[in-house]
PDB file of C-alpha atoms and ligand atoms in Angstrom:
ATOM      1  CA  MET R  74      19.266  -5.275  -2.927  1.00  0.00           C
ATOM      2  CA  THR R  75      20.490  -7.708  -0.329  1.00  0.00           C
ATOM      3  CA  LYS R  76      22.339 -10.606  -1.962  1.00  0.00           C
ATOM      4  CA  GLY R  77      20.566 -13.977  -1.973  1.00  0.00           C
ATOM      5  CA  ARG R  78      17.220 -12.386  -1.134  1.00  0.00           C
ATOM      6  CA  GLY R  79      14.266 -11.437  -3.270  1.00  0.00           C
ATOM      7  CA  VAL R  80      12.991  -7.923  -3.792  1.00  0.00           C
ATOM      8  CA  PHE R  81      10.155  -6.404  -1.769  1.00  0.00           C
ATOM      9  CA  ILE R  82       8.150  -3.735  -3.624  1.00  0.00           C
ATOM     10  CA  THR R  83       5.113  -1.978  -2.165  1.00  0.00           C
ATOM     11  CA  PHE R  84       2.469   0.280  -3.708  1.00  0.00           C
ATOM     12  CA  GLU R  85       0.938   3.228  -1.876  1.00  0.00           C
ATOM     13  CA  GLY R  86      -1.432   6.009  -2.822  1.00  0.00           C
ATOM     14  CA  ASN R  87      -4.579   7.810  -1.829  1.00  0.00           C
ATOM     15  CA  GLU R  88      -8.090   6.751  -2.894  1.00  0.00           C
ATOM     16  CA  GLY R  89      -8.657   6.801  -6.647  1.00  0.00           C
ATOM     17  CA  SER R  90      -4.964   7.240  -7.464  1.00  0.00           C
ATOM     18  CA  GLY R  91      -4.966   4.232  -9.808  1.00  0.00           C
ATOM     19  CA  LYS R  92      -2.517   2.400  -7.515  1.00  0.00           C
ATOM     20  CA  SER R  93      -4.130  -1.033  -7.847  1.00  0.00           C
ATOM     21  CA  THR R  94      -4.364  -0.802 -11.659  1.00  0.00           C
ATOM     22  CA  GLN R  95      -0.708   0.205 -11.790  1.00  0.00           C
ATOM     23  CA  MET R  96       0.282  -2.625  -9.493  1.00  0.00           C
ATOM     24  CA  ARG R  97      -1.520  -5.140 -11.729  1.00  0.00           C
ATOM     25  CA  LEU R  98       0.271  -3.785 -14.820  1.00  0.00           C
ATOM     26  CA  LEU R  99       3.654  -3.949 -13.099  1.00  0.00           C
ATOM     27  CA  VAL R 100       3.088  -7.540 -11.945  1.00  0.00           C
ATOM     28  CA  GLU R 101       2.072  -8.558 -15.493  1.00  0.00           C
ATOM     29  CA  ARG R 102       5.190  -6.949 -16.911  1.00  0.00           C
ATOM     30  CA  LEU R 103       7.484  -8.526 -14.322  1.00  0.00           C
ATOM     31  CA  ARG R 104       6.035 -11.970 -15.045  1.00  0.00           C
ATOM     32  CA  ALA R 105       6.343 -11.420 -18.793  1.00  0.00           C
ATOM     33  CA  GLU R 106      10.047 -10.732 -18.214  1.00  0.00           C
ATOM     34  CA  GLY R 107      10.410 -14.067 -16.419  1.00  0.00           C
ATOM     35  CA  HIS R 108      10.358 -12.927 -12.774  1.00  0.00           C
ATOM     36  CA  ASP R 109       8.722 -15.073 -10.109  1.00  0.00           C
ATOM     37  CA  VAL R 110       6.267 -12.715  -8.376  1.00  0.00           C
ATOM     38  CA  LEU R 111       4.109 -13.095  -5.263  1.00  0.00           C
ATOM     39  CA  GLU R 112       1.239 -10.590  -5.009  1.00  0.00           C
ATOM     40  CA  SER R 113      -0.105  -9.488  -1.647  1.00  0.00           C
ATOM     41  CA  GLN R 114      -2.613  -6.917  -0.455  1.00  0.00           C
ATOM     42  CA  GLU R 115      -3.272  -5.060   2.799  1.00  0.00           C
ATOM     43  CA  PRO R 116      -5.365  -5.237   4.728  1.00  0.00           C
ATOM     44  CA  GLY R 117      -5.900  -8.786   3.444  1.00  0.00           C
ATOM     45  CA  GLY R 118      -3.456 -11.018   1.661  1.00  0.00           C
ATOM     46  CA  SER R 119      -3.431 -14.349   3.482  1.00  0.00           C
ATOM     47  CA  PRO R 120      -6.738 -16.112   4.261  1.00  0.00           C
ATOM     48  CA  ILE R 121      -6.488 -14.978   7.913  1.00  0.00           C
ATOM     49  CA  GLY R 122      -5.600 -11.445   6.764  1.00  0.00           C
ATOM     50  CA  LEU R 123      -8.724 -11.451   4.592  1.00  0.00           C
ATOM     51  CA  LYS R 124     -10.890 -12.204   7.621  1.00  0.00           C
ATOM     52  CA  VAL R 125      -9.320  -9.254   9.454  1.00  0.00           C
ATOM     53  CA  ARG R 126      -9.945  -7.106   6.336  1.00  0.00           C
ATOM     54  CA  GLY R 127     -13.648  -7.971   6.629  1.00  0.00           C
ATOM     55  CA  ILE R 128     -13.761  -6.431  10.127  1.00  0.00           C
ATOM     56  CA  LEU R 129     -11.760  -3.360   9.079  1.00  0.00           C
ATOM     57  CA  LEU R 130     -13.811  -2.446   6.017  1.00  0.00           C
ATOM     58  CA  ASP R 131     -17.306  -3.300   7.306  1.00  0.00           C
ATOM     59  CA  PRO R 132     -19.267   0.010   7.478  1.00  0.00           C
ATOM     60  CA  ALA R 133     -21.236  -1.479  10.399  1.00  0.00           C
ATOM     61  CA  ASN R 134     -18.071  -1.231  12.554  1.00  0.00           C
ATOM     62  CA  SER R 135     -18.283   2.543  12.898  1.00  0.00           C
ATOM     63  CA  GLU R 136     -17.320   2.268  16.599  1.00  0.00           C
ATOM     64  CA  LEU R 137     -13.888   0.743  15.859  1.00  0.00           C
ATOM     65  CA  SER R 138     -11.368   2.782  17.869  1.00  0.00           C
ATOM     66  CA  PRO R 139      -8.247   4.227  16.175  1.00  0.00           C
ATOM     67  CA  THR R 140      -5.943   2.025  18.280  1.00  0.00           C
ATOM     68  CA  ALA R 141      -7.975  -1.113  17.574  1.00  0.00           C
ATOM     69  CA  GLU R 142      -7.904  -0.187  13.883  1.00  0.00           C
ATOM     70  CA  LEU R 143      -4.116   0.189  13.985  1.00  0.00           C
ATOM     71  CA  LEU R 144      -3.637  -3.159  15.726  1.00  0.00           C
ATOM     72  CA  LEU R 145      -5.947  -4.957  13.305  1.00  0.00           C
ATOM     73  CA  MET R 146      -4.042  -3.501  10.330  1.00  0.00           C
ATOM     74  CA  PHE R 147      -0.845  -4.844  11.864  1.00  0.00           C
ATOM     75  CA  ALA R 148      -2.423  -8.183  12.804  1.00  0.00           C
ATOM     76  CA  ALA R 149      -3.191  -8.792   9.132  1.00  0.00           C
ATOM     77  CA  ARG R 150       0.298  -7.538   8.220  1.00  0.00           C
ATOM     78  CA  ALA R 151       2.094  -9.755  10.752  1.00  0.00           C
ATOM     79  CA  GLN R 152       0.311 -12.783   9.324  1.00  0.00           C
ATOM     80  CA  ASN R 153       1.335 -11.815   5.771  1.00  0.00           C
ATOM     81  CA  VAL R 154       4.927 -11.188   6.811  1.00  0.00           C
ATOM     82  CA  ASP R 155       5.275 -14.583   8.496  1.00  0.00           C
ATOM     83  CA  GLN R 156       3.184 -16.720   6.184  1.00  0.00           C
ATOM     84  CA  TRP R 157       3.937 -15.185   2.790  1.00  0.00           C
ATOM     85  CA  ILE R 158       6.411 -12.356   2.522  1.00  0.00           C
ATOM     86  CA  LEU R 159       9.471 -13.605   4.409  1.00  0.00           C
ATOM     87  CA  PRO R 160       9.343 -17.147   2.941  1.00  0.00           C
ATOM     88  CA  ALA R 161       8.957 -15.727  -0.590  1.00  0.00           C
ATOM     89  CA  LEU R 162      11.864 -13.306  -0.134  1.00  0.00           C
ATOM     90  CA  SER R 163      14.046 -16.103   1.259  1.00  0.00           C
ATOM     91  CA  ALA R 164      13.239 -18.113  -1.870  1.00  0.00           C
ATOM     92  CA  GLY R 165      14.491 -15.180  -3.986  1.00  0.00           C
ATOM     93  CA  ARG R 166      11.052 -14.185  -5.308  1.00  0.00           C
ATOM     94  CA  ILE R 167       9.804 -10.662  -5.961  1.00  0.00           C
ATOM     95  CA  VAL R 168       6.992  -9.709  -3.564  1.00  0.00           C
ATOM     96  CA  VAL R 169       4.657  -6.903  -4.614  1.00  0.00           C
ATOM     97  CA  SER R 170       2.220  -5.683  -1.961  1.00  0.00           C
ATOM     98  CA  ASP R 171      -0.738  -3.347  -2.446  1.00  0.00           C
ATOM     99  CA  ARG R 172      -0.085  -1.166   0.651  1.00  0.00           C
ATOM    100  CA  PHE R 173       2.135  -1.874   3.682  1.00  0.00           C
ATOM    101  CA  THR R 174       3.317   0.044   6.786  1.00  0.00           C
ATOM    102  CA  ASP R 175       3.440   3.409   4.973  1.00  0.00           C
ATOM    103  CA  SER R 176      -0.376   3.170   4.742  1.00  0.00           C
ATOM    104  CA  SER R 177      -0.550   2.884   8.527  1.00  0.00           C
ATOM    105  CA  LEU R 178       1.752   5.901   8.882  1.00  0.00           C
ATOM    106  CA  ALA R 179      -0.472   7.873   6.487  1.00  0.00           C
ATOM    107  CA  TYR R 180      -3.947   6.777   7.622  1.00  0.00           C
ATOM    108  CA  GLN R 181      -3.597   5.839  11.298  1.00  0.00           C
ATOM    109  CA  GLY R 182      -0.513   7.914  12.180  1.00  0.00           C
ATOM    110  CA  ALA R 183      -1.492  11.095  10.325  1.00  0.00           C
ATOM    111  CA  GLY R 184      -5.178  10.686   9.361  1.00  0.00           C
ATOM    112  CA  ARG R 185      -6.335   9.428  12.774  1.00  0.00           C
ATOM    113  CA  GLY R 186      -3.675  11.459  14.581  1.00  0.00           C
ATOM    114  CA  LEU R 187      -2.061   8.540  16.457  1.00  0.00           C
ATOM    115  CA  GLY R 188       1.385   9.810  15.461  1.00  0.00           C
ATOM    116  CA  SER R 189       4.209   8.010  13.687  1.00  0.00           C
ATOM    117  CA  GLU R 190       5.992   6.781  16.857  1.00  0.00           C
ATOM    118  CA  ILE R 191       3.146   4.461  17.841  1.00  0.00           C
ATOM    119  CA  VAL R 192       2.887   3.152  14.292  1.00  0.00           C
ATOM    120  CA  LEU R 193       6.619   2.466  14.075  1.00  0.00           C
ATOM    121  CA  GLU R 194       6.588   0.771  17.485  1.00  0.00           C
ATOM    122  CA  THR R 195       3.833  -1.569  16.314  1.00  0.00           C
ATOM    123  CA  ASP R 196       5.744  -2.139  13.084  1.00  0.00           C
ATOM    124  CA  ARG R 197       8.766  -3.325  15.090  1.00  0.00           C
ATOM    125  CA  ILE R 198       6.628  -6.070  16.642  1.00  0.00           C
ATOM    126  CA  ALA R 199       4.715  -7.096  13.520  1.00  0.00           C
ATOM    127  CA  CYS R 200       7.358  -6.742  10.796  1.00  0.00           C
ATOM    128  CA  ARG R 201      10.567  -7.221  12.806  1.00  0.00           C
ATOM    129  CA  GLY R 202      12.728  -4.997  10.661  1.00  0.00           C
ATOM    130  CA  LEU R 203      11.237  -5.867   7.268  1.00  0.00           C
ATOM    131  CA  VAL R 204      11.178  -2.665   5.201  1.00  0.00           C
ATOM    132  CA  PRO R 205      10.284  -2.538   1.500  1.00  0.00           C
ATOM    133  CA  ASP R 206      13.250  -2.251  -0.862  1.00  0.00           C
ATOM    134  CA  LEU R 207      11.191   0.091  -3.030  1.00  0.00           C
ATOM    135  CA  THR R 208       7.844   1.837  -2.578  1.00  0.00           C
ATOM    136  CA  ILE R 209       5.894   3.343  -5.462  1.00  0.00           C
ATOM    137  CA  CYS R 210       3.411   5.938  -4.253  1.00  0.00           C
ATOM    138  CA  VAL R 211       0.911   6.939  -6.951  1.00  0.00           C
ATOM    139  CA  ASP R 212       0.132  10.523  -6.103  1.00  0.00           C
ATOM    140  CA  ILE R 213      -3.023  12.401  -7.034  1.00  0.00           C
ATOM    141  CA  ASP R 214      -4.983  15.424  -5.833  1.00  0.00           C
ATOM    142  CA  VAL R 215      -7.268  14.256  -2.999  1.00  0.00           C
ATOM    143  CA  GLU R 216     -10.533  15.662  -4.384  1.00  0.00           C
ATOM    144  CA  GLU R 217      -9.856  14.310  -7.864  1.00  0.00           C
ATOM    145  CA  GLY R 218      -9.010  10.885  -6.440  1.00  0.00           C
ATOM    146  CA  LEU R 219     -12.141  10.745  -4.284  1.00  0.00           C
ATOM    147  CA  HIS R 220     -14.243  11.729  -7.274  1.00  0.00           C
ATOM    148  CA  ARG R 221     -12.683   8.916  -9.332  1.00  0.00           C
ATOM    149  CA  ALA R 222     -13.134   6.370  -6.502  1.00  0.00           C
ATOM    150  CA  HIS R 223     -16.789   7.229  -5.842  1.00  0.00           C
ATOM    151  CA  SER R 224     -17.730   7.156  -9.517  1.00  0.00           C
ATOM    152  CA  ARG R 225     -15.924   3.811  -9.906  1.00  0.00           C
ATOM    153  CA  ASN R 226     -17.939   2.382  -6.977  1.00  0.00           C
ATOM    154  CA  ARG R 227     -21.137   3.730  -8.562  1.00  0.00           C
ATOM    155  CA  ASP R 228     -20.277   2.218 -11.957  1.00  0.00           C
ATOM    156  CA  THR R 229     -19.350  -1.188 -10.569  1.00  0.00           C
ATOM    157  CA  GLY R 230     -22.218  -1.227  -8.042  1.00  0.00           C
ATOM    158  CA  ALA R 231     -19.655  -1.597  -5.198  1.00  0.00           C
ATOM    159  CA  THR R 232     -20.704  -0.183  -1.848  1.00  0.00           C
ATOM    160  CA  ASP R 233     -18.392   2.251  -0.040  1.00  0.00           C
ATOM    161  CA  THR R 234     -16.315   0.627   2.734  1.00  0.00           C
ATOM    162  CA  ARG R 235     -15.887   2.014   6.267  1.00  0.00           C
ATOM    163  CA  LEU R 236     -12.704   3.801   5.176  1.00  0.00           C
ATOM    164  CA  ASP R 237     -14.355   5.268   2.061  1.00  0.00           C
ATOM    165  CA  GLU R 238     -16.606   7.329   4.335  1.00  0.00           C
ATOM    166  CA  GLU R 239     -13.965   9.608   5.859  1.00  0.00           C
ATOM    167  CA  ALA R 240     -13.945  13.381   5.385  1.00  0.00           C
ATOM    168  CA  VAL R 241     -11.671  15.016   2.793  1.00  0.00           C
ATOM    169  CA  GLU R 242      -9.436  16.365   5.607  1.00  0.00           C
ATOM    170  CA  PHE R 243      -8.549  12.811   6.656  1.00  0.00           C
ATOM    171  CA  TYR R 244      -7.250  11.951   3.175  1.00  0.00           C
ATOM    172  CA  LYS R 245      -5.408  15.273   2.914  1.00  0.00           C
ATOM    173  CA  LYS R 246      -3.483  14.429   6.081  1.00  0.00           C
ATOM    174  CA  ALA R 247      -2.684  10.990   4.675  1.00  0.00           C
ATOM    175  CA  ARG R 248      -1.396  12.467   1.416  1.00  0.00           C
ATOM    176  CA  ALA R 249       0.738  15.016   3.286  1.00  0.00           C
ATOM    177  CA  ALA R 250       2.233  12.127   5.283  1.00  0.00           C
ATOM    178  CA  TYR R 251       3.181  10.345   2.045  1.00  0.00           C
ATOM    179  CA  HIS R 252       4.910  13.513   0.874  1.00  0.00           C
ATOM    180  CA  ARG R 253       6.861  13.700   4.150  1.00  0.00           C
ATOM    181  CA  ILE R 254       8.004  10.084   3.824  1.00  0.00           C
ATOM    182  CA  ALA R 255       9.147  10.811   0.260  1.00  0.00           C
ATOM    183  CA  GLU R 256      11.289  13.663   1.581  1.00  0.00           C
ATOM    184  CA  GLU R 257      12.710  11.582   4.421  1.00  0.00           C
ATOM    185  CA  GLU R 258      13.451   8.440   2.392  1.00  0.00           C
ATOM    186  CA  PRO R 259      13.986   9.522  -1.232  1.00  0.00           C
ATOM    187  CA  GLU R 260      15.853   6.329  -2.205  1.00  0.00           C
ATOM    188  CA  ARG R 261      13.134   3.950  -1.074  1.00  0.00           C
ATOM    189  CA  PHE R 262       9.919   5.949  -1.411  1.00  0.00           C
ATOM    190  CA  LYS R 263       9.149   7.255  -4.918  1.00  0.00           C
ATOM    191  CA  LEU R 264       6.222   9.584  -5.619  1.00  0.00           C
ATOM    192  CA  VAL R 265       4.829   9.041  -9.127  1.00  0.00           C
ATOM    193  CA  ASP R 266       2.339  11.525 -10.573  1.00  0.00           C
ATOM    194  CA  GLY R 267      -0.918   9.596 -11.085  1.00  0.00           C
ATOM    195  CA  SER R 268      -2.656  12.224 -13.235  1.00  0.00           C
ATOM    196  CA  PRO R 269      -1.325  11.337 -16.754  1.00  0.00           C
ATOM    197  CA  SER R 270      -2.725   8.412 -18.804  1.00  0.00           C
ATOM    198  CA  ILE R 271      -2.563   4.865 -17.406  1.00  0.00           C
ATOM    199  CA  ASP R 272       0.150   3.948 -19.926  1.00  0.00           C
ATOM    200  CA  ALA R 273       2.281   6.990 -19.143  1.00  0.00           C
ATOM    201  CA  VAL R 274       2.112   6.300 -15.402  1.00  0.00           C
ATOM    202  CA  ALA R 275       2.959   2.619 -16.023  1.00  0.00           C
ATOM    203  CA  ASP R 276       6.030   3.633 -18.055  1.00  0.00           C
ATOM    204  CA  ALA R 277       7.212   5.986 -15.303  1.00  0.00           C
ATOM    205  CA  ILE R 278       6.832   3.176 -12.747  1.00  0.00           C
ATOM    206  CA  TRP R 279       8.623   0.668 -14.968  1.00  0.00           C
ATOM    207  CA  ALA R 280      11.581   3.044 -15.377  1.00  0.00           C
ATOM    208  CA  ILE R 281      11.982   3.163 -11.587  1.00  0.00           C
ATOM    209  CA  VAL R 282      11.401  -0.543 -10.911  1.00  0.00           C
ATOM    210  CA  SER R 283      13.469  -1.984 -13.756  1.00  0.00           C
ATOM    211  CA  ALA R 284      16.528  -0.048 -12.573  1.00  0.00           C
ATOM    212  CA  ARG R 285      16.321  -1.922  -9.239  1.00  0.00           C
ATOM    213  CA  LEU R 286      15.827  -5.466 -10.479  1.00  0.00           C
ATOM    214  CA  PRO R 287      18.298  -8.299 -10.524  1.00  0.00           C
ATOM    215  CA  ARG R 288      18.973  -9.669 -14.030  1.00  0.00           C
ATOM    216  CA  THR R 289      16.801 -12.665 -14.995  1.00  0.00           C
TER     217      THR R 289
HETATM  218  P1  TYD L 242      -9.107  -1.049  -0.170  1.00  0.00           P
HETATM  219  O1  TYD L 242     -10.483  -1.405  -0.580  1.00  0.00           O
HETATM  220  O2  TYD L 242      -8.062  -2.117  -0.258  1.00  0.00           O
HETATM  221  O3  TYD L 242      -8.724   0.291  -0.892  1.00  0.00           O
HETATM  222  P2  TYD L 242      -7.520   0.820  -1.734  1.00  0.00           P
HETATM  223  O4  TYD L 242      -7.832   0.435  -3.144  1.00  0.00           O
HETATM  224  O5  TYD L 242      -7.563   2.288  -1.470  1.00  0.00           O
HETATM  225  O6  TYD L 242      -6.243   0.178  -1.221  1.00  0.00           O
HETATM  226  O7  TYD L 242      -9.212  -0.514   1.318  1.00  0.00           O
HETATM  227  C1  TYD L 242      -8.154  -0.372   2.145  1.00  0.00           C
HETATM  228  C2  TYD L 242      -8.408   0.831   3.029  1.00  0.00           C
HETATM  229  O8  TYD L 242      -7.680   0.660   4.242  1.00  0.00           O
HETATM  230  C3  TYD L 242      -7.916   2.107   2.396  1.00  0.00           C
HETATM  231  O9  TYD L 242      -8.837   3.144   2.641  1.00  0.00           O
HETATM  232  C4  TYD L 242      -6.640   2.401   3.143  1.00  0.00           C
HETATM  233  C5  TYD L 242      -6.872   1.780   4.484  1.00  0.00           C
HETATM  234  N1  TYD L 242      -5.657   1.337   5.190  1.00  0.00           N
HETATM  235  C6  TYD L 242      -5.317   1.940   6.391  1.00  0.00           C
HETATM  236  O10 TYD L 242      -6.039   2.824   6.881  1.00  0.00           O
HETATM  237  N2  TYD L 242      -4.202   1.524   7.058  1.00  0.00           N
HETATM  238  C7  TYD L 242      -3.401   0.526   6.587  1.00  0.00           C
HETATM  239  O11 TYD L 242      -2.377   0.164   7.217  1.00  0.00           O
HETATM  240  C8  TYD L 242      -3.770  -0.104   5.350  1.00  0.00           C
HETATM  241  C9  TYD L 242      -2.943  -1.213   4.790  1.00  0.00           C
HETATM  242  C10 TYD L 242      -4.903   0.348   4.679  1.00  0.00           C
END
């Protein structure tokens, strides 16, 4: 970790991987150990980011073009970076974000077929060199994950969002992109098997994260 700076951890994973549950458990554990943690989410996070999220997830916006989708994802991200993430890291806090640029590489770059170059170019404008110190990608078979996600929506009465309505092939491309990133950046990007019990996955994640933390 860079000296005098906080730690930036991101969570990634395909639908139904249990990523958000695991992120919540990690944040609870970090706080219990005395760390000062800022939680963020993408698309969303800041109040302005949440308004952009509304546009992105609204099933009525079926005409949204892939490039417009990419730029909106990064508009929300740029706002989070400036308003929340950089100030928190400067103050030495731990920032944990549910998704970040790797999601754009997986979903817009691979899923939509825009390619990683365009995504990384947009990242240079929006994030200005900010890269997570550590990324936990909760990995699960695409069909199993979609099954879990749809039954969760049914149980909670939640309606599917615009991005929940993609074909299986789209999510398979996204998952393959995550696997490629893990091969290219093994130090930063850690794939964690999401199929065991919630507690077992949480322990595997804690083993990775705790090894990277500054002492409290
Ligand atoms: P959300 O309801 O937050 O789902 P999840 O629990 O899977 O994170 O919806 C976010 C959706 O947006 C999700 O399908 C992934 C997608 N997404 C992108 O396509 N590109 C991005 O850059 C980000 C951050 C998310």
